[in-house]
Amino acid sequence: MISLSLKKIALITNGTLYGADLLINEIVIDTKKIIPGCLFIALIGRKFDAHIFIHDALKKKCAAFVTQKNIKPHVPYIIVENTSIALGQIAGWVRKKTKAKILAITGSCGKTSVKEMTASILRKNGNTISTIDNLNNNIGVPMTLLQLKQEHKYGVIELGASKPGEIAYTSNISQPDIILINNIHCAHLQGFKSLLGVSKAKSEIFSGLKPNSTVIINLDSHHFSQWKKDIKNSNILFFSIKKKKYSNFFCSNIKIHIHGTSFTMHTPCGKINISLPFLGYQNISNALAASAFSFALKIPLKKIKIGLLDTPIVSKRLESIILEPNKILIDDTYNSNVSSMISAIKVLERMPGYKILVTGDMAELGENSMMYHQMIGNTANSSAINKIFSIGDMSSEITKIFNNGKHFLNKKKLSEYLKNVFLKKKKITILVKGSRSTKMEKVVEDLIKESKKKC
Ligand SMILES: Nc1ncnc2c1ncn2[C@@H]1O[C@H](COP(=O)(O)OP(=O)(O)OP(=O)(O)O)[C@@H](O)[C@H]1O
Ligand SMILES: [Mg+2]
């Protein structure tokens, strides 16, 4: 982080400093991560109040802390009205002080995947920070920005939201130079109500837009006409999987393999052959987005190609695991919504052998949740999938509609049954998916254990 005095922090946060001034090089919000000399900010969340950990933080030698309660310790402290807002104010100040180009990503699906691909490319060209894991909310975004130092050239920041207002807040702190709305799909409908609500919430990202910044638009999934007036002073880059009227980035020669994809990418500065270690069309789309980001920063195509190839596999997102010869497990248990489920079905139907989809519920789909699950059953019926196993109240709607489905009431029974099919079939691909709350990774773990027993 860029060093800051306590006096300056008090000024930035409209707080009052008690005790001596000090220089701070590190800000921590989790007592497990305290390092001597850091500033501890006591946040109040929905489930916790970190003010109770202040004594713990002092024992671990934090040098000072920010509080919204009047606790009188033996180290300097700053009292503010709201510690979460104070965290955002400090991060916003740090962001303004750096020369780093900040890229902000929002959208319904693929934010983390695009973030990893983009950061992998940019790291080939200069010091880069990026969102760690999926820390994309009003706390995660400021914590990411606080990593910025003067030597950083790029910051790739993921902005997530489950209700209106969240992205406006994190975008204003991030002040992005380049913005991407990766796509608009039916996700978090409980908070956004409708697809239009999703589009409006995602477009809040434009409230942090600076004049002459660049906006990247996915022509395969957008609400461009609604956004036009917000981005009229921006440079716009368009991408789509296949060539469309305005596409600046698109693909030809797409080949899907069991371990990834290859294609020719067409860009404003020529075309190049790309190999991606990721499954599915959605990752080709993500790669186009990452390439548009990099192009906007004048990264040469050759570096884009290497960066994409070097992107580490993003765990639990269509992660392909060969359990035995001819027996593939695809772990897509990180999350699920209508769009990523349809994408997963499209991936599975191109895989070899007997094809089984194992699914938990798609959560947070609001009042039409049942209809969306039935829709997946219908989509699966017109696909090449052989069998679906479901678990969870809503997922039973998928197997009720699918021609060859079986519903389970607990994971133990599901894993047992799945194991038997897995052992019996000579050539098989099993894709496991479900929303985060359904913890479908347990099914993946059981199957991996079973296969290791055999070896
Ligand atoms: N462009 C895309 N279109 C549709 N589905 C996608 C796309 N990219 C990734 N996915 C799927 O969406 C799920 C989540 O992927 P990822 O973590 O990259 O998205 P995210 O937007 O960061 O999710 P979250 O909102 O949970 O942070 C995975 O199942 C993945 O396969
Ligand atoms: Mg994410």
XYZ file of C-alpha atoms and ligand atoms in Angstrom:
487
model
C 0.000 0.000 0.000
C 1.068 3.624 -0.456
C 2.230 4.873 2.991
C -0.172 7.202 4.786
C 0.015 9.079 8.093
C -2.752 8.687 10.665
C -3.362 12.446 10.372
C -3.966 12.054 6.660
C -6.241 9.052 7.213
C -8.281 11.072 9.737
C -8.585 13.851 7.147
C -9.648 11.473 4.342
C -12.252 9.770 6.541
C -13.578 12.889 8.299
C -12.493 11.182 11.502
C -10.841 12.371 14.715
C -7.366 11.174 15.609
C -6.565 10.466 19.251
C -2.893 9.911 20.159
C 0.348 10.381 18.275
C 0.673 10.501 14.501
C 2.265 7.455 12.818
C 3.079 6.298 9.310
C 0.943 3.340 8.162
C 2.099 0.891 5.476
C -0.523 -1.794 5.870
C -4.269 -1.881 6.573
C -5.882 -5.034 7.954
C -9.539 -5.922 8.658
C -9.028 -9.503 9.827
C -7.161 -10.100 13.109
C -5.801 -13.385 11.703
C -3.853 -11.275 9.185
C -2.453 -8.680 11.603
C 1.201 -7.833 11.171
C 3.013 -5.644 13.747
C 2.744 -1.953 12.876
C -0.446 -2.220 10.792
C -3.669 -0.216 11.063
C -6.653 -2.349 12.076
C -10.076 -1.200 10.855
C -12.906 -2.600 12.982
C -15.745 -3.286 10.539
C -19.329 -4.039 11.451
C -20.941 -6.603 9.175
C -24.351 -8.269 9.092
C -23.122 -11.185 11.206
C -20.175 -9.765 13.143
C -18.788 -6.700 14.845
C -14.984 -6.608 14.681
C -14.811 -4.114 17.547
C -14.789 -7.158 19.843
C -11.473 -8.179 18.261
C -9.679 -4.911 18.972
C -7.977 -6.357 22.072
C -6.828 -9.297 20.004
C -5.458 -6.894 17.374
C -3.588 -4.970 20.089
C -2.069 -8.172 21.459
C -0.791 -8.916 17.958
C 0.802 -5.443 17.936
C -1.311 -3.456 15.523
C 0.007 0.120 15.715
C -3.338 1.908 15.567
C -6.943 1.325 14.663
C -10.033 2.884 13.168
C -13.221 2.496 15.181
C -16.762 3.806 15.243
C -17.085 3.090 18.977
C -15.380 4.976 21.754
C -12.880 2.404 23.023
C -9.795 3.886 24.729
C -6.720 1.728 24.147
C -3.009 2.460 24.657
C -2.321 3.049 20.933
C -3.456 5.866 18.636
C -6.900 5.501 17.109
C -9.270 7.315 14.772
C -12.979 7.564 15.487
C -15.170 7.689 12.374
C -18.907 7.546 11.780
C -18.817 4.326 9.762
C -15.733 2.118 9.480
C -16.805 0.435 6.186
C -17.241 3.828 4.537
C -13.862 4.901 5.976
C -12.244 1.851 4.351
C -13.743 2.883 1.004
C -12.590 6.491 1.448
C -8.981 5.420 2.116
C -9.033 3.040 -0.870
C -10.458 5.785 -3.108
C -7.630 8.118 -2.038
C -4.969 5.459 -2.703
C -6.503 4.788 -6.126
C -6.302 8.496 -7.048
C -2.638 8.631 -6.001
C -1.483 5.800 -8.297
C -0.710 6.051 -11.973
C -1.917 2.490 -12.482
C -4.534 1.915 -15.170
C -7.583 0.460 -13.470
C -9.779 -2.067 -15.279
C -13.185 -2.816 -13.776
C -15.288 -5.859 -14.615
C -18.900 -6.515 -13.811
C -21.618 -8.690 -15.379
C -23.707 -11.709 -14.452
C -21.197 -14.473 -15.229
C -17.504 -14.885 -15.929
C -16.145 -11.880 -14.004
C -13.538 -13.947 -12.157
C -12.637 -15.877 -15.306
C -12.090 -12.660 -17.330
C -10.212 -11.125 -14.396
C -7.784 -14.075 -14.267
C -7.239 -14.066 -18.050
C -6.690 -10.290 -18.155
C -4.332 -10.266 -15.165
C -2.356 -13.133 -16.717
C -1.862 -11.057 -19.899
C -1.088 -7.776 -18.112
C 1.467 -9.380 -15.772
C 3.555 -10.035 -18.897
C 3.735 -6.272 -19.396
C 4.109 -4.802 -15.918
C 3.315 -4.995 -12.204
C -0.345 -5.880 -11.806
C -2.702 -6.242 -8.889
C -6.003 -8.044 -9.211
C -8.951 -9.040 -7.047
C -7.988 -11.967 -4.860
C -10.352 -14.921 -5.256
C -13.856 -13.469 -5.459
C -13.529 -10.499 -3.075
C -15.726 -8.290 -5.236
C -18.034 -6.454 -2.792
C -17.971 -3.148 -0.872
C -15.198 -4.521 1.369
C -13.285 -6.694 -1.133
C -12.957 -3.940 -3.750
C -11.375 -1.382 -1.359
C -9.105 -4.070 0.109
C -7.926 -4.896 -3.424
C -7.276 -1.242 -4.254
C -5.268 -0.818 -1.036
C -2.670 -3.208 -2.494
C -1.745 -0.515 -5.036
C 1.768 0.917 -4.832
C 3.470 3.482 -7.058
C 5.254 0.759 -9.043
C 1.995 -0.841 -10.168
C 1.080 -0.414 -13.805
C -2.308 -2.151 -13.808
C -5.153 -3.098 -11.464
C -7.833 -5.588 -12.542
C -10.842 -5.244 -10.261
C -13.946 -7.432 -10.136
C -17.162 -5.673 -9.072
C -19.987 -7.932 -7.925
C -23.448 -7.162 -6.607
C -26.590 -8.832 -5.398
C -28.680 -5.658 -5.095
C -28.895 -2.155 -6.606
C -26.428 0.495 -5.432
C -23.492 -1.804 -4.750
C -21.713 -1.373 -8.068
C -22.156 2.421 -8.098
C -20.333 2.476 -4.765
C -17.408 0.223 -5.748
C -17.066 1.804 -9.199
C -16.800 5.289 -7.718
C -14.025 4.106 -5.435
C -12.234 2.336 -8.311
C -12.480 5.223 -10.842
C -11.819 2.801 -13.719
C -10.011 3.723 -16.932
C -11.490 0.744 -18.777
C -14.837 -0.881 -18.059
C -16.429 -4.165 -19.069
C -19.971 -5.440 -18.501
C -19.256 -9.053 -19.435
C -22.888 -10.058 -19.918
C -26.430 -9.625 -18.589
C -28.230 -12.785 -17.523
C -30.817 -14.058 -15.050
C -28.739 -14.093 -11.857
C -29.460 -12.680 -8.377
C -33.044 -11.955 -9.507
C -34.136 -11.924 -5.875
C -32.312 -8.596 -5.478
C -32.659 -7.208 -9.026
C -36.245 -8.380 -9.776
C -35.920 -8.576 -13.591
C -33.405 -8.740 -16.422
C -33.880 -4.991 -16.836
C -33.085 -4.632 -13.142
C -29.876 -6.652 -13.663
C -28.923 -4.433 -16.618
C -29.579 -1.229 -14.647
C -27.595 -2.446 -11.657
C -24.630 -3.492 -13.808
C -24.712 -0.150 -15.643
C -24.041 1.567 -12.315
C -20.422 0.767 -13.191
C -20.544 3.765 -15.575
C -20.973 6.139 -12.644
C -17.233 5.766 -11.949
C -16.354 6.395 -15.599
C -13.792 9.118 -16.375
C -13.859 11.213 -19.582
C -12.093 9.450 -22.471
C -12.152 6.080 -20.804
C -12.847 2.900 -22.729
C -15.961 0.741 -22.424
C -16.035 -2.846 -23.666
C -19.376 -4.238 -24.815
C -20.289 -7.876 -25.412
C -22.473 -7.827 -28.526
C -23.789 -11.305 -27.684
C -25.338 -10.140 -24.412
C -25.992 -6.488 -23.750
C -28.486 -3.726 -23.121
C -26.512 -1.204 -25.142
C -29.426 1.063 -26.064
C -30.088 1.660 -22.354
C -26.448 2.416 -21.654
C -25.719 4.599 -24.704
C -26.290 7.942 -22.997
C -24.070 6.981 -20.019
C -21.089 6.198 -22.238
C -21.390 8.756 -25.023
C -17.987 10.313 -24.204
C -16.156 6.997 -24.118
C -14.203 4.951 -26.620
C -16.172 1.776 -27.228
C -14.822 -1.650 -28.207
C -17.283 -4.377 -29.206
C -16.752 -8.124 -29.134
C -18.821 -11.146 -30.128
C -18.008 -14.808 -30.613
C -18.968 -14.723 -34.300
C -18.481 -11.727 -36.597
C -21.232 -9.103 -36.220
C -21.717 -5.686 -37.810
C -19.794 -3.687 -35.193
C -17.483 -6.368 -33.704
C -13.902 -5.228 -33.185
C -13.044 -8.658 -31.747
C -14.512 -11.970 -32.944
C -13.500 -15.558 -33.731
C -13.389 -18.002 -36.580
C -12.204 -21.649 -36.820
C -13.496 -22.500 -33.350
C -12.515 -26.009 -32.201
C -13.680 -27.496 -28.919
C -11.445 -30.171 -27.330
C -11.856 -32.130 -24.115
C -9.250 -29.960 -22.386
C -9.985 -26.583 -23.942
C -10.588 -24.709 -27.146
C -8.680 -23.235 -30.059
C -9.712 -20.491 -32.458
C -8.543 -17.656 -34.654
C -9.109 -14.304 -32.988
C -9.751 -11.290 -35.245
C -8.785 -7.928 -33.747
C -8.341 -4.338 -35.004
C -4.606 -5.055 -35.345
C -4.790 -8.366 -37.162
C -5.663 -11.980 -36.449
C -3.928 -14.608 -34.349
C -4.422 -18.299 -33.494
C -5.251 -18.850 -29.807
C -5.288 -21.991 -27.636
C -7.220 -21.783 -24.410
C -6.879 -24.263 -21.553
C -10.579 -23.709 -20.719
C -13.759 -25.486 -21.757
C -16.769 -24.009 -23.498
C -17.887 -21.133 -25.679
C -18.314 -18.914 -22.623
C -14.576 -18.990 -22.050
C -13.948 -18.008 -25.672
C -16.181 -15.020 -24.974
C -14.232 -14.326 -21.763
C -10.954 -14.508 -23.708
C -12.270 -11.953 -26.226
C -13.150 -9.617 -23.345
C -9.674 -10.041 -21.807
C -8.097 -9.399 -25.218
C -10.158 -6.218 -25.737
C -9.023 -4.975 -22.316
C -5.388 -5.669 -23.225
C -5.723 -4.144 -26.701
C -7.058 -0.940 -25.085
C -3.788 -0.854 -23.110
C -1.772 -1.359 -26.310
C -0.527 -4.838 -25.355
C 0.786 -6.603 -28.483
C -1.190 -9.586 -29.792
C 1.711 -11.999 -29.195
C 1.683 -11.179 -25.469
C -2.103 -11.538 -25.368
C -1.754 -15.025 -26.855
C 0.883 -16.090 -24.287
C -1.032 -14.553 -21.382
C -4.236 -16.384 -22.302
C -2.419 -19.711 -22.621
C -0.708 -19.181 -19.243
C -3.906 -18.312 -17.331
C -4.142 -20.604 -14.311
C -7.213 -22.866 -14.234
C -9.888 -21.121 -12.204
C -10.864 -23.715 -9.628
C -14.421 -25.184 -9.682
C -15.330 -23.342 -12.906
C -15.701 -26.060 -15.547
C -12.521 -27.639 -14.208
C -11.821 -30.797 -16.196
C -10.370 -33.687 -14.142
C -9.399 -36.986 -15.765
C -10.226 -39.585 -13.106
C -9.219 -42.591 -15.199
C -8.685 -43.173 -18.922
C -12.026 -42.333 -20.622
C -13.576 -41.133 -17.355
C -13.817 -37.364 -17.002
C -15.197 -35.307 -14.140
C -16.027 -31.640 -14.768
C -16.147 -29.637 -11.557
C -18.405 -26.598 -12.108
C -19.520 -26.398 -8.489
C -18.407 -22.830 -7.852
C -21.820 -21.423 -8.740
C -24.908 -21.781 -10.890
C -27.479 -19.611 -12.598
C -29.610 -19.992 -15.719
C -26.963 -18.826 -18.159
C -24.002 -20.707 -16.704
C -26.201 -23.835 -16.462
C -27.092 -23.619 -20.164
C -23.403 -23.066 -20.962
C -22.510 -26.116 -18.852
C -25.063 -28.265 -20.714
C -23.530 -27.136 -24.022
C -20.065 -28.111 -22.756
C -21.218 -31.494 -21.446
C -23.006 -32.507 -24.628
C -19.754 -32.211 -26.567
C -17.803 -34.409 -24.155
C -17.107 -38.101 -24.789
C -19.004 -41.140 -23.481
C -22.112 -41.388 -21.314
C -22.960 -37.855 -20.175
C -24.346 -37.191 -16.709
C -25.285 -33.806 -15.272
C -25.409 -33.736 -11.471
C -27.115 -30.584 -10.273
C -28.089 -28.788 -7.099
C -30.449 -25.790 -7.054
C -29.851 -22.521 -8.875
C -30.320 -20.142 -5.936
C -31.598 -16.548 -5.722
C -33.842 -16.719 -8.800
C -36.780 -15.031 -7.089
C -40.449 -15.771 -7.651
C -39.956 -17.469 -11.044
C -37.372 -19.880 -9.734
C -39.513 -22.966 -10.479
C -40.072 -21.849 -14.077
C -36.299 -21.355 -14.597
C -35.558 -24.850 -13.284
C -38.212 -26.310 -15.592
C -36.656 -24.392 -18.470
C -33.335 -26.140 -17.770
C -35.152 -29.497 -17.886
C -36.479 -28.586 -21.340
C -33.069 -27.361 -22.535
C -31.504 -30.626 -21.363
C -34.182 -32.631 -23.205
C -33.074 -31.135 -26.486
C -29.381 -31.759 -25.716
C -27.221 -34.870 -26.013
C -27.065 -35.408 -22.234
C -27.911 -38.994 -21.203
C -28.829 -38.640 -17.539
C -29.472 -35.978 -14.872
C -29.218 -36.475 -11.117
C -30.694 -33.677 -9.021
C -30.693 -32.716 -5.354
C -32.481 -29.776 -3.684
C -36.092 -28.539 -3.648
C -35.945 -26.601 -6.906
C -33.719 -28.981 -8.885
C -36.370 -31.685 -8.651
C -38.201 -29.552 -11.254
C -35.331 -30.230 -13.686
C -35.501 -34.013 -13.279
C -39.312 -34.010 -13.357
C -39.119 -32.598 -16.892
C -35.978 -34.322 -18.161
C -36.653 -37.690 -19.846
C -34.051 -39.629 -17.903
C -33.682 -37.944 -14.525
C -33.418 -39.124 -10.935
C -33.897 -36.985 -7.843
C -32.123 -37.553 -4.519
C -32.978 -36.380 -1.031
C -29.430 -36.450 0.339
C -25.885 -36.212 -0.991
C -24.756 -39.487 0.526
C -27.307 -41.459 -1.480
C -26.548 -39.428 -4.586
C -22.794 -40.067 -4.288
C -23.386 -43.806 -3.726
C -25.562 -44.072 -6.820
C -23.212 -41.960 -8.920
C -20.252 -44.098 -7.880
C -21.968 -47.246 -9.184
C -22.748 -45.684 -12.559
C -19.201 -44.328 -12.727
C -17.731 -47.800 -12.114
C -20.070 -49.508 -14.596
C -19.623 -47.222 -17.610
C -16.485 -47.653 -19.737
C -16.561 -44.145 -21.181
C -18.214 -41.410 -19.144
C -18.241 -37.652 -18.450
C -19.861 -36.341 -15.277
C -20.455 -32.599 -14.814
C -21.326 -31.434 -11.289
C -22.904 -28.008 -10.742
C -24.966 -26.015 -8.243
C -25.162 -22.611 -6.598
C -22.549 -21.818 -3.954
C -25.005 -22.455 -1.135
C -25.666 -26.033 -2.334
C -22.019 -27.074 -1.720
C -22.008 -29.585 -4.564
C -18.212 -29.894 -4.216
C -18.958 -32.668 -1.659
C -20.162 -34.843 -4.569
C -16.970 -34.052 -6.493
C -14.809 -34.904 -3.464
C -16.613 -38.235 -2.968
C -16.116 -39.227 -6.590
C -12.422 -38.297 -6.556
C -11.958 -40.342 -3.343
C -13.711 -43.302 -4.941
C -11.545 -43.142 -8.028
C -8.350 -42.895 -5.905
C -9.414 -46.030 -3.981
C -9.394 -47.917 -7.267
C -5.876 -46.805 -8.250
N -19.138 -15.696 -20.164
C -19.835 -16.591 -19.455
N -21.138 -16.865 -19.744
C -21.855 -17.755 -19.045
N -21.341 -18.481 -18.015
C -20.048 -18.270 -17.677
C -19.232 -17.311 -18.373
N -17.995 -17.322 -17.830
C -18.016 -18.230 -16.824
N -19.244 -18.790 -16.736
C -19.708 -19.780 -15.740
O -20.215 -19.047 -14.615
C -19.824 -19.667 -13.383
C -19.030 -18.674 -12.551
O -17.851 -18.256 -13.240
P -17.000 -17.032 -12.687
O -16.620 -17.338 -11.278
O -15.917 -16.702 -13.636
O -18.107 -15.907 -12.730
P -18.357 -14.656 -11.760
O -19.135 -13.685 -12.571
O -17.060 -14.199 -11.213
O -19.258 -15.271 -10.602
P -19.625 -14.533 -9.182
O -20.793 -13.627 -9.469
O -19.992 -15.675 -8.292
O -18.410 -13.800 -8.723
C -19.046 -20.914 -13.770
O -19.949 -21.976 -13.796
C -18.567 -20.620 -15.172
O -18.379 -21.782 -15.943
Mg -16.465 -13.875 -9.296
